[in-house]
Amino acid sequence: MLVGSALSESETDLNDELEQEARWYVVQCQSHSEARAIFHLERQGYHVYCPRTEKIIRHARKATKALVPLFPRYLFLRLDPKRDRWHSIRGTRGVVRVISAGNLPQPVPRGVVETLQLEMNGAPESSTALLKVGQAVWIADGPFAGIVGVLQQLDEKGRVNVLLELLGRSVSVSLDSEDLAAVA
C-alpha cells in the first residue's frame, strides 16, 4: 500500500526481488529509428539504454559533432520475460525484433550492459587525449591521408600541427585532430 510517495518495507523487498529477475535484452530497430523505438518503448514502461558516442560528421566542408548510437540499429531493453508482456515489443514502432533463441528472448550476459554504462559515462570523448607531442601519427582523412608524420603541436580548439616529409623537404601542416591516429 502506498502512503504518500513512500513504499512499505514489504513492497520495497518485492520490488527489489522483481528487479533482480529483470535482465537486459537486445532489440533490433529499423534503420535510423532508435529514437522512435526508445520513445515508444519507454511509453510502454520499459527501461531502455542506447549507448551513444560523439562522431564528427563532415558535409560540404563543414564538420559538426553529433551523438550517434554506438551500435546502430540496436538497443538494450530491461525486462523480465516471465512478468512483462514482451511479445508486444515486436509491434512497437521502430522495432524489428527482440534477439531471441527459439521462442524466448536471449538475455545479454550479466554485467555487460552495466559495464558498458560505466565505461560510456567515464570515457574520454576526444582522441586528442591519447596523442603526445613528438609522437608519430598517421593521417586518416583529408588531402594528406595515408601519410605518417610527427606531431608538433596540439591546441585546445582541436587543431594540430604535423611535420611531414614531402618531396624531400620537411613541411609543417595544420590539421584537425580527428583526422589523426597514433602509430603504434
CSV table of C-alpha atoms in Angstrom, one decimal:
chain,number,residue,atom,x,y,z
A,1,MET,CA,0.0,0.0,0.0
A,2,LEU,CA,1.3,3.5,-0.9
A,3,VAL,CA,1.5,6.1,1.9
A,4,GLY,CA,2.2,9.4,0.2
A,5,SER,CA,5.1,8.5,-2.2
A,6,ALA,CA,6.9,6.1,0.1
A,7,LEU,CA,6.7,2.3,-0.2
A,8,SER,CA,6.3,-0.1,2.7
A,9,GLU,CA,9.2,-2.3,3.6
A,10,SER,CA,7.5,-5.4,2.2
A,11,GLU,CA,6.7,-3.6,-1.1
A,12,THR,CA,10.3,-2.4,-1.3
A,13,ASP,CA,11.5,-6.0,-0.9
A,14,LEU,CA,9.1,-7.2,-3.5
A,15,ASN,CA,10.3,-4.5,-6.0
A,16,ASP,CA,13.9,-5.5,-5.3
A,17,GLU,CA,13.1,-9.1,-5.9
A,18,LEU,CA,11.3,-8.3,-9.2
A,19,GLU,CA,14.2,-6.1,-10.3
A,20,GLN,CA,16.6,-8.9,-9.7
A,21,GLU,CA,14.6,-11.1,-12.1
A,22,ALA,CA,14.8,-8.5,-14.8
A,23,ARG,CA,17.6,-8.8,-17.3
A,24,TRP,CA,19.0,-6.9,-20.3
A,25,TYR,CA,17.9,-8.0,-23.8
A,26,VAL,CA,18.8,-6.7,-27.2
A,27,VAL,CA,16.2,-5.2,-29.5
A,28,GLN,CA,16.9,-4.7,-33.2
A,29,CYS,CA,15.4,-1.4,-34.6
A,30,GLN,CA,14.6,-0.2,-38.1
A,31,SER,CA,17.4,1.8,-39.7
A,32,HIS,CA,17.8,5.3,-38.1
A,33,SER,CA,14.8,4.7,-35.9
A,34,GLU,CA,16.5,4.2,-32.5
A,35,ALA,CA,14.9,7.4,-31.1
A,36,ARG,CA,11.4,6.4,-32.2
A,37,ALA,CA,11.8,3.0,-30.7
A,38,ILE,CA,13.1,4.4,-27.4
A,39,PHE,CA,10.2,6.8,-27.2
A,40,HIS,CA,7.5,4.1,-27.8
A,41,LEU,CA,9.2,1.5,-25.6
A,42,GLU,CA,9.5,4.0,-22.7
A,43,ARG,CA,5.8,4.9,-23.1
A,44,GLN,CA,5.1,1.2,-22.6
A,45,GLY,CA,7.0,1.3,-19.3
A,46,TYR,CA,10.2,-0.4,-20.4
A,47,HIS,CA,13.7,0.7,-19.3
A,48,VAL,CA,15.8,1.3,-22.5
A,49,TYR,CA,19.5,2.0,-22.9
A,50,CYS,CA,21.1,3.2,-26.1
A,51,PRO,CA,24.9,3.9,-25.7
A,52,ARG,CA,25.9,6.8,-27.8
A,53,THR,CA,29.3,8.2,-28.9
A,54,GLU,CA,30.3,11.5,-30.3
A,55,LYS,CA,31.2,11.5,-34.0
A,56,ILE,CA,32.4,14.2,-36.4
A,57,ILE,CA,30.2,14.4,-39.5
A,58,ARG,CA,31.7,16.2,-42.5
A,59,HIS,CA,29.5,17.6,-45.2
A,60,ALA,CA,30.2,20.4,-47.6
A,61,ARG,CA,33.5,21.3,-46.0
A,62,LYS,CA,31.8,21.7,-42.6
A,63,ALA,CA,32.4,19.5,-39.6
A,64,THR,CA,29.7,19.1,-37.0
A,65,LYS,CA,29.7,16.9,-33.9
A,66,ALA,CA,26.8,14.6,-33.4
A,67,LEU,CA,25.8,11.9,-30.9
A,68,VAL,CA,25.3,8.6,-32.7
A,69,PRO,CA,24.4,5.2,-31.4
A,70,LEU,CA,27.4,3.0,-30.6
A,71,PHE,CA,25.6,0.0,-32.0
A,72,PRO,CA,23.5,1.3,-34.9
A,73,ARG,CA,20.0,-0.3,-35.1
A,74,TYR,CA,20.3,-2.0,-31.7
A,75,LEU,CA,19.1,-1.0,-28.2
A,76,PHE,CA,19.3,-2.7,-24.8
A,77,LEU,CA,16.0,-3.3,-23.0
A,78,ARG,CA,15.5,-4.4,-19.4
A,79,LEU,CA,12.6,-6.8,-18.8
A,80,ASP,CA,11.5,-9.9,-17.0
A,81,PRO,CA,10.1,-12.3,-19.7
A,82,LYS,CA,8.0,-14.1,-17.0
A,83,ARG,CA,6.4,-10.9,-15.8
A,84,ASP,CA,6.4,-8.5,-18.8
A,85,ARG,CA,4.4,-8.9,-22.0
A,86,TRP,CA,7.5,-8.9,-24.2
A,87,HIS,CA,5.7,-10.2,-27.3
A,88,SER,CA,4.1,-6.7,-27.7
A,89,ILE,CA,7.6,-5.2,-28.2
A,90,ARG,CA,7.7,-6.6,-31.7
A,91,GLY,CA,4.7,-4.5,-32.7
A,92,THR,CA,6.3,-1.3,-31.3
A,93,ARG,CA,7.0,1.5,-33.8
A,94,GLY,CA,10.7,1.5,-34.8
A,95,VAL,CA,11.3,-2.1,-33.5
A,96,VAL,CA,12.1,-5.0,-35.8
A,97,ARG,CA,12.5,-7.8,-33.3
A,98,VAL,CA,13.8,-8.9,-30.0
A,99,ILE,CA,17.0,-11.0,-30.4
A,100,SER,CA,15.9,-14.5,-29.3
A,101,ALA,CA,16.9,-18.1,-29.3
A,102,GLY,CA,13.9,-20.1,-30.4
A,103,ASN,CA,10.7,-18.6,-28.9
A,104,LEU,CA,12.4,-17.0,-25.9
A,105,PRO,CA,14.4,-13.7,-25.9
A,106,GLN,CA,18.1,-14.2,-25.3
A,107,PRO,CA,19.5,-12.2,-22.4
A,108,VAL,CA,22.7,-10.3,-22.5
A,109,PRO,CA,25.3,-11.9,-20.1
A,110,ARG,CA,25.1,-10.3,-16.7
A,111,GLY,CA,27.3,-7.3,-16.1
A,112,VAL,CA,27.9,-6.5,-19.8
A,113,VAL,CA,25.4,-3.6,-20.0
A,114,GLU,CA,26.3,-2.3,-16.6
A,115,THR,CA,30.0,-2.2,-17.5
A,116,LEU,CA,29.2,-0.5,-20.8
A,117,GLN,CA,27.2,2.1,-18.9
A,118,LEU,CA,30.1,2.8,-16.6
A,119,GLU,CA,32.6,2.9,-19.4
A,120,MET,CA,30.4,5.3,-21.5
A,121,ASN,CA,29.9,7.7,-18.6
A,122,GLY,CA,33.7,7.9,-17.9
A,123,ALA,CA,35.1,7.6,-21.4
A,124,PRO,CA,37.1,10.5,-22.9
A,125,GLU,CA,35.2,11.9,-25.9
A,126,SER,CA,38.3,13.2,-27.7
A,127,SER,CA,41.0,11.2,-29.3
A,128,THR,CA,43.5,14.0,-28.7
A,129,ALA,CA,43.8,12.9,-25.1
A,130,LEU,CA,45.9,9.9,-26.4
A,131,LEU,CA,48.2,12.0,-28.6
A,132,LYS,CA,51.5,13.5,-27.4
A,133,VAL,CA,53.9,16.0,-29.0
A,134,GLY,CA,56.8,14.2,-30.8
A,135,GLN,CA,54.7,11.1,-31.4
A,136,ALA,CA,54.4,9.5,-34.9
A,137,VAL,CA,50.9,9.9,-36.2
A,138,TRP,CA,49.1,8.6,-39.3
A,139,ILE,CA,46.8,10.9,-41.2
A,140,ALA,CA,43.5,9.1,-41.8
A,141,ASP,CA,41.5,11.8,-43.7
A,142,GLY,CA,42.0,14.8,-45.9
A,143,PRO,CA,44.5,15.6,-48.7
A,144,PHE,CA,47.4,14.0,-46.8
A,145,ALA,CA,45.5,10.8,-46.0
A,146,GLY,CA,47.8,7.8,-45.6
A,147,ILE,CA,51.0,9.8,-44.8
A,148,VAL,CA,52.8,9.3,-41.5
A,149,GLY,CA,54.2,12.4,-39.7
A,150,VAL,CA,55.4,13.7,-36.4
A,151,LEU,CA,53.0,15.6,-34.1
A,152,GLN,CA,54.5,19.1,-33.3
A,153,GLN,CA,51.7,20.9,-31.5
A,154,LEU,CA,48.2,20.5,-30.1
A,155,ASP,CA,45.8,23.3,-29.3
A,156,GLU,CA,42.5,23.5,-27.3
A,157,LYS,CA,40.5,24.1,-30.5
A,158,GLY,CA,41.1,20.6,-31.9
A,159,ARG,CA,43.8,21.7,-34.4
A,160,VAL,CA,47.3,20.1,-34.6
A,161,ASN,CA,50.5,20.8,-36.4
A,162,VAL,CA,52.1,17.8,-38.0
A,163,LEU,CA,55.6,17.7,-39.6
A,164,LEU,CA,55.6,15.8,-42.9
A,165,GLU,CA,58.3,14.7,-45.3
A,166,LEU,CA,57.1,15.8,-48.7
A,167,LEU,CA,59.3,15.9,-51.9
A,168,GLY,CA,62.4,15.7,-49.8
A,169,ARG,CA,61.6,18.6,-47.5
A,170,SER,CA,60.1,18.9,-44.1
A,171,VAL,CA,56.7,20.6,-44.2
A,172,SER,CA,54.5,21.6,-41.3
A,173,VAL,CA,50.8,21.3,-41.9
A,174,SER,CA,47.8,22.2,-39.7
A,175,LEU,CA,45.1,19.6,-39.5
A,176,ASP,CA,42.0,18.7,-37.5
A,177,SER,CA,42.9,16.4,-34.6
A,178,GLU,CA,40.1,14.0,-35.5
A,179,ASP,CA,41.9,13.2,-38.8
A,180,LEU,CA,44.9,11.6,-36.9
A,181,ALA,CA,45.6,8.2,-35.5
A,182,ALA,CA,48.5,7.3,-33.3
A,183,VAL,CA,51.1,5.0,-34.9
A,184,ALA,CA,51.8,2.0,-32.6
